[in-house]
mmCIF file of C-alpha atoms in Angstrom:
data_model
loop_
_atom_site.group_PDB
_atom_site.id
_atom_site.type_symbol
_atom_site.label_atom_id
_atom_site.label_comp_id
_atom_site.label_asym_id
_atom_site.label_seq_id
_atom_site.Cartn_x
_atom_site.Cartn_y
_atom_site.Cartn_z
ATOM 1 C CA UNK H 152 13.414 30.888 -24.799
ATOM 2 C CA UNK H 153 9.688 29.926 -25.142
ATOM 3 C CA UNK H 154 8.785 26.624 -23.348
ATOM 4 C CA UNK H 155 6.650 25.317 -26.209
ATOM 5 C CA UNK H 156 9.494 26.756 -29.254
ATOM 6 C CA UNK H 157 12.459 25.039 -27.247
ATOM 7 C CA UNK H 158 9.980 21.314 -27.204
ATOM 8 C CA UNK H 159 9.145 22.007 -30.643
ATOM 9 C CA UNK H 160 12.805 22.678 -31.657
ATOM 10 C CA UNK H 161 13.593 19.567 -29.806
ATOM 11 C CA UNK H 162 10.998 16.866 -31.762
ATOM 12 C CA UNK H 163 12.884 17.786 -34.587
ATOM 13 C CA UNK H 164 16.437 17.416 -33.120
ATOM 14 C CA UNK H 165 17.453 20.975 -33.575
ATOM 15 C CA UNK H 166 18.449 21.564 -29.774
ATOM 16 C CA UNK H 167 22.006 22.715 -30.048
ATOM 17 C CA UNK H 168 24.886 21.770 -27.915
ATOM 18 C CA UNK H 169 28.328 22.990 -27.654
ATOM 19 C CA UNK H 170 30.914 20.161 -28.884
ATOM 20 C CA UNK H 171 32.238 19.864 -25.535
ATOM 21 C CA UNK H 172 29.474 18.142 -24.650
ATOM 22 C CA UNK H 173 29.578 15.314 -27.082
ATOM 23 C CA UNK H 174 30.494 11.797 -25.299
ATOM 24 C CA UNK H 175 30.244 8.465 -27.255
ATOM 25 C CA UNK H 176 27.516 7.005 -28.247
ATOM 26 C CA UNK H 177 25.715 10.803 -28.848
ATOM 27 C CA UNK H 178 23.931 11.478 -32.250
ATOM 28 C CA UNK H 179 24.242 14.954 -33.760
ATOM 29 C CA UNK H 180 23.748 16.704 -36.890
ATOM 30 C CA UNK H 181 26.658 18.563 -38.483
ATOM 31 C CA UNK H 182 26.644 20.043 -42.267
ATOM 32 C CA UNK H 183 23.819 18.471 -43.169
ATOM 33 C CA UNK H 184 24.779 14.893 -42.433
ATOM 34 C CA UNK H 185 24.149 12.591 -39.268
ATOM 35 C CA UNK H 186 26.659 11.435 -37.163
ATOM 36 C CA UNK H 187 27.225 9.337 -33.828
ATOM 37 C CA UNK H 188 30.348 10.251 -31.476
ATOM 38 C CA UNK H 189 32.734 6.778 -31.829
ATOM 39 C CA UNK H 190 35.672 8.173 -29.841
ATOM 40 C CA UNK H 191 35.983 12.269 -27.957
ATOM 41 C CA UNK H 192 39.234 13.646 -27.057
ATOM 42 C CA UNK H 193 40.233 17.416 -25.611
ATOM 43 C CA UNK H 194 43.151 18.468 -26.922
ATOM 44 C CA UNK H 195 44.923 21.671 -25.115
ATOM 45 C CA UNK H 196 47.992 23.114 -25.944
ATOM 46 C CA UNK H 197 50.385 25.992 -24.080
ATOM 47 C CA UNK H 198 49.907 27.629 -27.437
ATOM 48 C CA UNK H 199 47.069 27.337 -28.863
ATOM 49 C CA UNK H 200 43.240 27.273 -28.070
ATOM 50 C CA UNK H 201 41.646 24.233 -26.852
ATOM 51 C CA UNK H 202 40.032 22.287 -29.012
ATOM 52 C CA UNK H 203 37.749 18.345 -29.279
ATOM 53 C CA UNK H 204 38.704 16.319 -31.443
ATOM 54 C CA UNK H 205 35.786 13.789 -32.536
ATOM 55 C CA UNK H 206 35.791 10.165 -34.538
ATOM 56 C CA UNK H 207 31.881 9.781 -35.793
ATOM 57 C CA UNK H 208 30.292 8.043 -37.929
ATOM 58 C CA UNK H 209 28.086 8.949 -40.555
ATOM 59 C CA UNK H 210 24.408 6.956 -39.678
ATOM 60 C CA UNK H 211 23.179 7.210 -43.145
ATOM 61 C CA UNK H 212 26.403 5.454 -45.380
ATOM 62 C CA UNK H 213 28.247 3.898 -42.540
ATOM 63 C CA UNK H 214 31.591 6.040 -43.111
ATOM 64 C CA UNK H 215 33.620 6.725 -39.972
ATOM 65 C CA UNK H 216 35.602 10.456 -40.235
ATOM 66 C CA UNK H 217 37.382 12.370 -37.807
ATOM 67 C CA UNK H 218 36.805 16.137 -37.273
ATOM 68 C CA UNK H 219 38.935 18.956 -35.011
ATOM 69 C CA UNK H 220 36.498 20.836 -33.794
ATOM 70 C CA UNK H 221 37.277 24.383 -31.855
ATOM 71 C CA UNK H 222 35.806 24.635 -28.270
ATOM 72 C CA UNK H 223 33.325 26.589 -28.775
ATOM 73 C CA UNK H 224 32.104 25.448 -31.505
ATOM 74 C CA UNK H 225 27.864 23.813 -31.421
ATOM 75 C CA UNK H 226 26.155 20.948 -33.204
ATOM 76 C CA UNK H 227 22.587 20.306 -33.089
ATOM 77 C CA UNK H 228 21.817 17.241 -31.260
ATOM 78 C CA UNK H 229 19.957 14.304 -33.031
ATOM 79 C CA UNK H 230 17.135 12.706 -31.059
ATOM 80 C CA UNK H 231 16.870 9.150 -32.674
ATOM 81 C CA UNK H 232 13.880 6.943 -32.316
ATOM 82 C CA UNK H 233 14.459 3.132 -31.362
ATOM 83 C CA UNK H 234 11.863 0.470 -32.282
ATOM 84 C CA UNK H 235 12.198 -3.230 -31.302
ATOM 85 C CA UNK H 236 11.033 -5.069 -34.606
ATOM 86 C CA UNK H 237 11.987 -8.499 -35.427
ATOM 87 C CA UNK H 238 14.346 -9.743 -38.142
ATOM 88 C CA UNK H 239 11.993 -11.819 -40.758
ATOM 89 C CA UNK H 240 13.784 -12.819 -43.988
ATOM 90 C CA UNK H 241 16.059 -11.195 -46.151
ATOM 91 C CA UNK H 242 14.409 -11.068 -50.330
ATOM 92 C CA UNK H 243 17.893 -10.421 -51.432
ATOM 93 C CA UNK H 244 17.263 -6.482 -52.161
ATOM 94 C CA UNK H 245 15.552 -6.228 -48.959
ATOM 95 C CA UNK H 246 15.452 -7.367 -45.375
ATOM 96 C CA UNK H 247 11.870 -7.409 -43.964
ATOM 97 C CA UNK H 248 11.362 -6.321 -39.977
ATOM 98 C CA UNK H 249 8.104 -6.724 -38.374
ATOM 99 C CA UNK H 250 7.332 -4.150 -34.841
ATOM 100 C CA UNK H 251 6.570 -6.538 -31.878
ATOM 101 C CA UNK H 252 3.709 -4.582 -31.030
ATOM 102 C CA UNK H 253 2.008 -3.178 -34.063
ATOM 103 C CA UNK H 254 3.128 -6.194 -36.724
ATOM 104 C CA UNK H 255 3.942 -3.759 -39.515
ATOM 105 C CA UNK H 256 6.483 -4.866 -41.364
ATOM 106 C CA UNK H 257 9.228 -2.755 -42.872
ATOM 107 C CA UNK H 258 11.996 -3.403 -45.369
ATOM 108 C CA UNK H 259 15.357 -1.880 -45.663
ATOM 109 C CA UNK H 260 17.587 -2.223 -48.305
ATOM 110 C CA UNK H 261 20.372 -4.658 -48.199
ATOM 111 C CA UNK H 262 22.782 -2.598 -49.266
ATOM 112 C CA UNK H 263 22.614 -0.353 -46.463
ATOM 113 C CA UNK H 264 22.984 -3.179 -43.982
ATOM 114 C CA UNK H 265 26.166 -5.193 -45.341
ATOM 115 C CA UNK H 266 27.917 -5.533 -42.022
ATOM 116 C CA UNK H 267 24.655 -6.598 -39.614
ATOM 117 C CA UNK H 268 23.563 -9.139 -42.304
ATOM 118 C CA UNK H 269 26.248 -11.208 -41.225
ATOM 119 C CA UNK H 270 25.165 -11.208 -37.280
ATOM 120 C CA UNK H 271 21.341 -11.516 -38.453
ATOM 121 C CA UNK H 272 18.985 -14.862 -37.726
ATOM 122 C CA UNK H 273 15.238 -15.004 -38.668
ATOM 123 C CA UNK H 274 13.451 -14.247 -35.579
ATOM 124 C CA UNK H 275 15.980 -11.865 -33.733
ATOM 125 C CA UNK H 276 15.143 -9.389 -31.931
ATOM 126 C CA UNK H 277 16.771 -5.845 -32.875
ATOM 127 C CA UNK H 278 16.128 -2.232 -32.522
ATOM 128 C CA UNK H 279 15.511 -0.019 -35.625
ATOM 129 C CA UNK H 280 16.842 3.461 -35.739
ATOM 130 C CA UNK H 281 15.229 6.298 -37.531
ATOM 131 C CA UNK H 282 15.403 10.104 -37.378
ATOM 132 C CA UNK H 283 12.241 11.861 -38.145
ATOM 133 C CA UNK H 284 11.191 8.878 -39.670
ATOM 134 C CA UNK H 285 14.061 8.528 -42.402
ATOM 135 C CA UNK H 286 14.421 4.928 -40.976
ATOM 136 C CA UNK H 287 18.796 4.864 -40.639
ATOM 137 C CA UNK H 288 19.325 1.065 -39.395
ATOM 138 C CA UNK H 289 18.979 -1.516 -36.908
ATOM 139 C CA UNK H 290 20.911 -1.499 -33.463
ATOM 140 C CA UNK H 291 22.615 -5.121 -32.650
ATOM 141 C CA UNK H 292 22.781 -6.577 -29.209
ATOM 142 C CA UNK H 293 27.012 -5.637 -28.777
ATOM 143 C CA UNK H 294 27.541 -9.718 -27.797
ATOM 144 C CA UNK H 295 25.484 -12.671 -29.738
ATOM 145 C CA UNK H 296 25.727 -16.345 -29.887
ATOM 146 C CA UNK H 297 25.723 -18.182 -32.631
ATOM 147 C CA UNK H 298 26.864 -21.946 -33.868
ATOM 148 C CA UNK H 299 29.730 -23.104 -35.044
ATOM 149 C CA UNK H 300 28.979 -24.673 -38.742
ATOM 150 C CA UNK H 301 32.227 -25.711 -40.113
ATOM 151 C CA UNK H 302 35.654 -25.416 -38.712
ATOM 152 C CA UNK H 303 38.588 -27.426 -38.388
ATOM 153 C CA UNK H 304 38.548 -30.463 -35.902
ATOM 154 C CA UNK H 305 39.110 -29.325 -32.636
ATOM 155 C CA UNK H 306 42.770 -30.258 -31.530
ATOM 156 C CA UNK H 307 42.615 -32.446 -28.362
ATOM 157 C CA UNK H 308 43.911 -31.473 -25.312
ATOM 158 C CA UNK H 309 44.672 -27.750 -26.807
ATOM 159 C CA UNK H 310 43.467 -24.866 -24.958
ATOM 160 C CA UNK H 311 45.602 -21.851 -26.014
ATOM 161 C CA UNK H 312 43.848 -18.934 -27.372
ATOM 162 C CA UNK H 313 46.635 -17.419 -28.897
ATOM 163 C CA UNK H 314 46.677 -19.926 -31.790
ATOM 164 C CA UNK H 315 43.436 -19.662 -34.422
ATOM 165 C CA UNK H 316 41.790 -20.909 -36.977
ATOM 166 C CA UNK H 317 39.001 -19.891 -39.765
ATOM 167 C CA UNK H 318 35.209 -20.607 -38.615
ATOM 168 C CA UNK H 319 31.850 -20.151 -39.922
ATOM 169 C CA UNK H 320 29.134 -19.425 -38.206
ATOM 170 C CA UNK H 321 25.296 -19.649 -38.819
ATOM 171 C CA UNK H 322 24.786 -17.029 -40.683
ATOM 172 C CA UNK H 323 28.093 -17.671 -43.378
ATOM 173 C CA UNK H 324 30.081 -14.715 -41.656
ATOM 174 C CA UNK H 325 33.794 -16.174 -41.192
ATOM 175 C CA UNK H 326 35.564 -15.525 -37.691
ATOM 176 C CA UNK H 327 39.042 -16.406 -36.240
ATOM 177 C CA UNK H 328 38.427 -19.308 -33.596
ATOM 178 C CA UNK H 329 40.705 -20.893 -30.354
ATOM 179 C CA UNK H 330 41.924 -24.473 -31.901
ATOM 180 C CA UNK H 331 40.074 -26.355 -29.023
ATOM 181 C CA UNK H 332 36.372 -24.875 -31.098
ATOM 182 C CA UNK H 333 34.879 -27.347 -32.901
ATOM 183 C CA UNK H 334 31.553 -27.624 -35.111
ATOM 184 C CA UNK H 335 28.225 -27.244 -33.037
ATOM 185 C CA UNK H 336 29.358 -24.997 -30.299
ATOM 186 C CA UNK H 337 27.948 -22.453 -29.955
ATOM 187 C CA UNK H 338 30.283 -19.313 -29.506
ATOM 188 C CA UNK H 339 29.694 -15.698 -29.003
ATOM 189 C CA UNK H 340 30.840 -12.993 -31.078
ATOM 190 C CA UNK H 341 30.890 -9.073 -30.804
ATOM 191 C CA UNK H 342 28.844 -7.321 -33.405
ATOM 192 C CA UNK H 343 31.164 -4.186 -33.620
ATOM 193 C CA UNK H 344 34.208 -5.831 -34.773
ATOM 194 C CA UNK H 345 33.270 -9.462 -35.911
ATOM 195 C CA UNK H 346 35.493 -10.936 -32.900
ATOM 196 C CA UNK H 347 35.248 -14.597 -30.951
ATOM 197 C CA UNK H 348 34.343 -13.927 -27.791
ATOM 198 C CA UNK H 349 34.104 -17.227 -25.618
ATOM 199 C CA UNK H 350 32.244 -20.051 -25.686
ATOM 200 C CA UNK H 351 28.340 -19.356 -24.652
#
């Protein structure tokens, strides 16, 4: 294939590569729709054909599916872009994002970011996705700290961290805490599933 075709093909994430490829984390187009790989397994049976089966989810509405795909099967990989913008305010409708290096701002709807609103502080730093600049979402940092606001009194002289309790954190999002957590601290809490972490 020509060079300058194959480059060209590739700017507009058309490159395509065989499903057996696909690792998490990897962004691909399949039936119109753009997915990233959550989990990859290869499945092979003294029967039957080999074949990968892959849990994605869908960048534009946020809906995780799984898919059996045969081996030999090809996707066209997704090149997405990544900007580092910073988080601004949130209108209600909208949440504005300014790039570091330009300063224009950009707003996103709301709706489309209902599980990072609850890890997002004025002034953070995040990274905006977009594919051929259909801007998709913004990329949290996997572990962020945040303060305690209201909880429970912290039990004295309890450390387990089997037993909870209900916390809220700067931002309003609720978490399950250790007892010995009281209001102030400052925790940290994973982004993918909304979990305590440790103290920071």
């Amino acid at each position: 294939m020509n060079y300058d075709i194959m480059l060209t093909k590739e700017k507009r994430g058309e490159i395509m590569i065989s499903v057996g490829d696909l690792r998490p984390g990897m962004t691909f187009q399949y039936e119109g729709n753009l997915y990233v790989v959550l989990e990859y397994s290869h499945n092979k049976t003294a029967r039957a054909a080999a074949n990968i089966r892959v849990k994605m989810k869908n960048m534009r509405t946020g809906s995780t599916t799984e898919i059996t795909f045969g081996n030999n099967e090809k996707v066209a990989r997704a090149r997405i872009e990544k900007r580092k913008m910073q988080y601004l305010y949130d209108t209600g409708d909208m949440l504005v994002f300014m790039d570091n290096e330009t300063y224009d701002q950009i707003e996103i709807p709301a709706e489309n970011l209902r599980w990072e609103i609850n890890f997002l502080k004025p002034s953070d730093d995040v990274e905006v996705t977009s594919f051929e600049g259909e801007i998709l979402g913004v990329a949290l940092p996997i572990n962020v700290p945040f303060v305690v606001t209201e909880t429970e009194p912290a039990v004295r002289g309890d450390t387990a961290t089997s037993a909870t309790k209900n916390a809220t954190i700067e931002t309003g999002f609720q978490i399950k805490v250790p007892l010995f957590i009281s209001e102030g601290e400052t925790v940290i809490v994973n982004t993918v599933d909304g979990k305590y972490q440790g103290r920071a």
